C-alpha cells in the first residue's frame, strides 16, 4: 500500500493551529499523516497577552490546551522544542528526538528584536508568551512591595515601556488601569508611580492614522502615561535606562515592546532572512523549496506595491487556511491557490473600554472600538474552537 505523505507543522500559534485544524477537517482517511509540533501543550492567544502582563486578566484566559482544539486521532501532537531544521535531509531535530517530513509548514513565530541595544536582553522583559507575561506581572507587583521597604527609591515605581507601536500602547493602557489597584493593595501614593512610554519615532504608532493616534495619546495621558517621543532607547541597565540624547531614567522595570524579528531557527536552517523573516511567494513558499511553506511572523509576504504586510495574527490565520488548502491540492495533484490577504481592519486596545482602529475602513474609537476588539477576539475563538471555546473564555473566565 502507498504510504501517506508526512506533513509536519512547526508551531501551534495562529498560523500553525489554523493550518492543523483545517487539515484535520478536510483530509480524508489516510490521505496524509499530519504532525503538529509545539514547545508547549497549549496554544496562546498572543493578542491578549498585554492584559495578563499588566495583571488585569488571568493568564489562563490567554491559553487553550492543544488537545481541546485538535482531534488527536487525526493529527499527531508532539510537545517538544524544535532545535534544528535540516532541509536537505527533510528532518526536524527536536529536544525529544527527530521527525521526517515530506511537506513542512513552518509557523514558529517571531522573537523580540533588540537591534543590538546593550543590556536589553539581560535586563528588559518581553510580552511574548504565557511564561514571559507571568514574569512581568509578578515582577511589577514585587516592585511595589520592595518600594515599601525602600520608600526613598522611587525607581521601584518607575515603569518603562520601550517602543510605542501597537504592543507598547496596548500594554501601557492596561498597565495604567492596573496601577490604582496596586497602589491600594500596597498602600502606595499613586502620584509616586510613573509609566513612561519611550518611542524612537516622533510619534506614537508611527504610520497609523494621525487622528486616531491623537485620540490614543489623549486617552493614555489622561490615564497617567507619560511619553518621550523621538528619542531611542540606547542602553538598558538593571536599575536605569539610557536614552540616545544622554538622558538617564532610574527604573527597575523595563518592558521592551520595540518590535519583533523572525524565529532564529530559519536563518540557521539556511534561509535568507530579513530581520529573521523569510520572503515567501504567493503560494507562501520560499524560493527553491517546493515542499516547504512558511507562515506568520517568521515570513514576509509582499503586498502588490512591494511593501511587506505587517506581522499580525490576522495575516497568520489567513495564511494557515491557504496553506492547508494548498497542501491538500499538492497531495491530490490539483492546482494550488495564491494567498490573497483580506484585511478587515485593525483595532488596538487602550485599556478598559477604550480602543482605536479601523473596522472595514470605518474609524472607530472609545467603547465601540473596545467592543469591536472583543468581537474580533470572539471570532478568532469561534474559528479555532467553536461556540464552546467562546463561552469558556468569556462566561467561564479564570479570575484572580
Ligand atoms: P505565534 O502566534 O507567535 O506562534 C508561534 C508558535 O511557535 C508558538 O506556539 C510558540 O510556542 C511556538 N514555538 C516557537 N519556537 C518554537 C520551537 N523552537 N519549538 C517548538 N515550538 C516553538 N495581531 C493582530 O492581528 N491583532 C491584534 O490585536 C494583535 N495583538 C497583539 C498583542 C500583543 C501583546 C502582541 C505581542 C502581538 C499582537 N498581535 C496582534 C500580533 C500577533 O500576535 C502575531 O502576529 C501572531 O501571534 C503571529 O502568529 P504566528 O502563528 O506566526 O506566531
Ligand atoms: P512594532 O515594530 O510595530 O513597534 C515597535 C515600536 O518600537 C516602533 O514604533 C519603533 O519605532 C519603536 N522602537 C524601535 N526601536 C526603538 C528604540 N531603540 N527606542 C524606542 N523605540 C523604539 O512592534 P509591536 O508593537 O510589537 O507590533 C508587532 C506586530 O504585531 C505589528 O505588526 C503589529 O501591527 C502587531 N500588533 C497588532 C496589534 C493590534 O492589531 N491590536 C497589537 C499588537 C501588535
Short mmCIF file of N, CA and C and ligand atoms in Angstrom, two decimals, residues 47 50 113-115 117 120 128 161-170 198-201 203-206 228 231-234 243 256-260 275 297 309-314 345-349 356 373, ligand 2:
data_model
loop_
_atom_site.label_atom_id
_atom_site.label_comp_id
_atom_site.label_asym_id
_atom_site.label_seq_id
_atom_site.Cartn_x
_atom_site.Cartn_y
_atom_site.Cartn_z
N UNK A 47 -2.72 37.93 21.15
CA UNK A 47 -3.38 39.25 21.11
C UNK A 47 -3.95 39.66 22.47
N UNK A 50 -1.04 41.35 26.55
CA UNK A 50 -0.76 42.59 27.28
C UNK A 50 -1.57 42.66 28.57
N UNK A 113 12.92 41.85 18.90
CA UNK A 113 14.04 42.48 18.17
C UNK A 113 14.69 43.47 19.11
N UNK A 114 15.96 43.26 19.39
CA UNK A 114 16.64 44.17 20.33
C UNK A 114 17.54 45.17 19.60
N UNK A 115 17.72 45.02 18.31
CA UNK A 115 18.58 45.90 17.49
C UNK A 115 19.97 46.03 18.11
N UNK A 117 20.72 46.57 21.10
CA UNK A 117 20.81 47.58 22.17
C UNK A 117 21.37 46.93 23.44
N UNK A 120 19.55 45.08 26.81
CA UNK A 120 18.10 44.79 26.69
C UNK A 120 17.79 43.33 26.96
N UNK A 128 5.81 38.04 25.20
CA UNK A 128 5.87 37.09 24.09
C UNK A 128 5.18 35.76 24.35
N UNK A 161 8.03 51.52 29.33
CA UNK A 161 7.58 50.72 28.18
C UNK A 161 8.40 51.20 26.99
N UNK A 162 9.26 50.33 26.45
CA UNK A 162 10.18 50.74 25.38
C UNK A 162 9.62 50.44 24.02
N UNK A 163 9.16 51.48 23.30
CA UNK A 163 8.54 51.30 21.98
C UNK A 163 7.05 51.57 22.08
N UNK A 164 6.57 52.50 21.25
CA UNK A 164 5.13 52.82 21.27
C UNK A 164 4.45 52.40 19.98
N UNK A 165 4.72 51.13 19.56
CA UNK A 165 3.93 50.52 18.50
C UNK A 165 2.65 49.99 19.13
N UNK A 166 1.96 49.10 18.44
CA UNK A 166 0.68 48.60 18.98
C UNK A 166 0.87 47.85 20.30
N UNK A 167 1.91 47.03 20.40
CA UNK A 167 2.10 46.27 21.64
C UNK A 167 2.37 47.22 22.80
N UNK A 168 3.24 48.22 22.58
CA UNK A 168 3.59 49.16 23.64
C UNK A 168 2.39 49.95 24.12
N UNK A 169 1.60 50.43 23.18
CA UNK A 169 0.45 51.25 23.52
C UNK A 169 -0.62 50.41 24.25
N UNK A 170 -0.84 49.20 23.75
CA UNK A 170 -1.84 48.34 24.41
C UNK A 170 -1.42 48.01 25.84
N UNK A 198 8.50 55.15 25.87
CA UNK A 198 9.57 55.81 25.09
C UNK A 198 9.51 55.33 23.64
N UNK A 199 9.55 56.27 22.71
CA UNK A 199 9.43 55.89 21.29
C UNK A 199 10.48 56.63 20.46
N UNK A 200 11.17 55.86 19.59
CA UNK A 200 12.22 56.44 18.76
C UNK A 200 11.65 57.42 17.72
N UNK A 201 10.49 57.10 17.17
CA UNK A 201 9.89 57.98 16.15
C UNK A 201 9.29 59.22 16.82
N UNK A 203 6.42 60.17 16.73
CA UNK A 203 5.03 59.96 17.13
C UNK A 203 4.78 58.55 17.66
N UNK A 204 3.74 58.47 18.45
CA UNK A 204 3.23 57.16 18.88
C UNK A 204 2.64 56.47 17.66
N UNK A 205 2.65 55.15 17.59
CA UNK A 205 2.08 54.37 16.49
C UNK A 205 2.49 54.94 15.12
N UNK A 206 3.80 54.98 14.84
CA UNK A 206 4.24 55.58 13.59
C UNK A 206 3.53 54.97 12.38
N UNK A 228 7.83 59.86 25.92
CA UNK A 228 9.07 60.51 25.46
C UNK A 228 9.20 60.10 24.01
N UNK A 231 13.01 59.85 20.64
CA UNK A 231 14.29 59.57 21.30
C UNK A 231 14.43 58.06 21.55
N UNK A 232 15.38 57.44 20.86
CA UNK A 232 15.53 55.99 21.03
C UNK A 232 16.17 55.59 22.36
N UNK A 233 15.81 54.40 22.79
CA UNK A 233 16.48 53.79 23.94
C UNK A 233 17.86 53.35 23.46
N UNK A 234 18.90 53.68 24.26
CA UNK A 234 20.26 53.34 23.82
C UNK A 234 20.85 52.18 24.63
N UNK A 243 18.91 56.94 27.32
CA UNK A 243 18.36 57.31 26.02
C UNK A 243 19.45 57.89 25.12
N UNK A 256 10.13 45.73 27.10
CA UNK A 256 10.58 46.11 25.75
C UNK A 256 9.53 45.70 24.72
N UNK A 257 8.97 46.68 24.04
CA UNK A 257 7.96 46.42 23.01
C UNK A 257 8.41 47.09 21.71
N UNK A 258 9.71 46.99 21.45
CA UNK A 258 10.31 47.71 20.32
C UNK A 258 10.30 46.97 19.00
N UNK A 259 9.53 45.88 18.91
CA UNK A 259 9.41 45.19 17.62
C UNK A 259 9.84 43.73 17.69
N UNK A 260 9.59 43.03 16.59
CA UNK A 260 9.96 41.61 16.57
C UNK A 260 10.78 41.28 15.32
N UNK A 275 15.68 40.58 8.90
CA UNK A 275 15.39 40.57 10.34
C UNK A 275 14.77 39.22 10.71
N UNK A 297 4.54 35.23 11.53
CA UNK A 297 5.56 36.22 11.89
C UNK A 297 6.96 35.85 11.39
N UNK A 309 3.57 42.97 4.31
CA UNK A 309 2.45 43.10 5.24
C UNK A 309 3.00 43.02 6.66
N UNK A 310 2.42 43.78 7.60
CA UNK A 310 2.94 43.70 8.98
C UNK A 310 2.64 42.31 9.58
N UNK A 311 3.50 41.87 10.48
CA UNK A 311 3.27 40.55 11.08
C UNK A 311 2.09 40.59 12.05
N UNK A 312 0.95 40.11 11.63
CA UNK A 312 -0.23 40.15 12.50
C UNK A 312 -0.90 38.79 12.58
N UNK A 313 -1.73 38.64 13.61
CA UNK A 313 -2.50 37.39 13.79
C UNK A 313 -3.47 37.23 12.62
N UNK A 314 -4.02 38.36 12.19
CA UNK A 314 -4.98 38.35 11.10
C UNK A 314 -4.39 37.68 9.84
N UNK A 345 -9.40 45.13 9.05
CA UNK A 345 -9.23 46.32 9.89
C UNK A 345 -8.15 46.07 10.93
N UNK A 346 -7.99 47.05 11.80
CA UNK A 346 -7.00 46.97 12.88
C UNK A 346 -7.61 47.67 14.07
N UNK A 347 -7.67 46.99 15.19
CA UNK A 347 -8.18 47.65 16.40
C UNK A 347 -7.17 47.43 17.53
N UNK A 348 -6.79 48.52 18.18
CA UNK A 348 -5.84 48.41 19.29
C UNK A 348 -6.51 48.88 20.57
N UNK A 349 -6.33 48.09 21.61
CA UNK A 349 -6.94 48.43 22.89
C UNK A 349 -6.10 49.50 23.61
N UNK A 356 -8.88 52.09 19.72
CA UNK A 356 -8.93 52.86 18.47
C UNK A 356 -8.76 51.89 17.31
N UNK A 373 -13.07 45.17 19.29
CA UNK A 373 -11.89 44.36 19.62
C UNK A 373 -12.35 43.03 20.24
P1 LIG B 2 6.31 47.38 16.09
O1 LIG B 2 7.53 47.11 15.30
O2 LIG B 2 5.06 47.61 15.37
O3 LIG B 2 6.57 48.66 17.02
C1 LIG B 2 7.77 48.83 17.73
C2 LIG B 2 7.95 50.28 18.08
O4 LIG B 2 9.16 50.43 18.82
C3 LIG B 2 8.09 51.18 16.84
O5 LIG B 2 7.20 52.25 16.95
C4 LIG B 2 9.55 51.60 16.86
O6 LIG B 2 9.74 52.90 16.31
C5 LIG B 2 9.86 51.58 18.33
N1 LIG B 2 11.30 51.42 18.60
C6 LIG B 2 12.19 50.63 17.95
N2 LIG B 2 13.43 50.80 18.47
C7 LIG B 2 13.31 51.69 19.47
C8 LIG B 2 14.23 52.25 20.39
N3 LIG B 2 15.54 51.94 20.39
N4 LIG B 2 13.76 53.13 21.31
C9 LIG B 2 12.44 53.47 21.34
N5 LIG B 2 11.54 52.97 20.48
C10 LIG B 2 11.96 52.08 19.57
O7 LIG B 2 6.20 46.18 17.14
P2 LIG B 2 4.92 45.72 18.00
O8 LIG B 2 4.20 46.88 18.56
O9 LIG B 2 5.43 44.68 18.95
O10 LIG B 2 3.99 45.03 16.92
C11 LIG B 2 4.45 43.84 16.24
C12 LIG B 2 3.41 43.41 15.23
O11 LIG B 2 2.23 42.97 15.93
C13 LIG B 2 2.96 44.55 14.31
O12 LIG B 2 2.73 44.05 13.04
C14 LIG B 2 1.66 45.00 14.91
O13 LIG B 2 0.77 45.50 13.91
C15 LIG B 2 1.13 43.71 15.50
N6 LIG B 2 0.26 44.04 16.65
C16 LIG B 2 -1.03 44.37 16.37
C17 LIG B 2 -1.86 44.73 17.42
C18 LIG B 2 -3.28 45.09 17.10
O14 LIG B 2 -3.68 44.99 15.94
N7 LIG B 2 -4.07 45.46 18.09
C19 LIG B 2 -1.37 44.75 18.73
C20 LIG B 2 -0.05 44.43 18.97
C21 LIG B 2 0.77 44.08 17.91
#
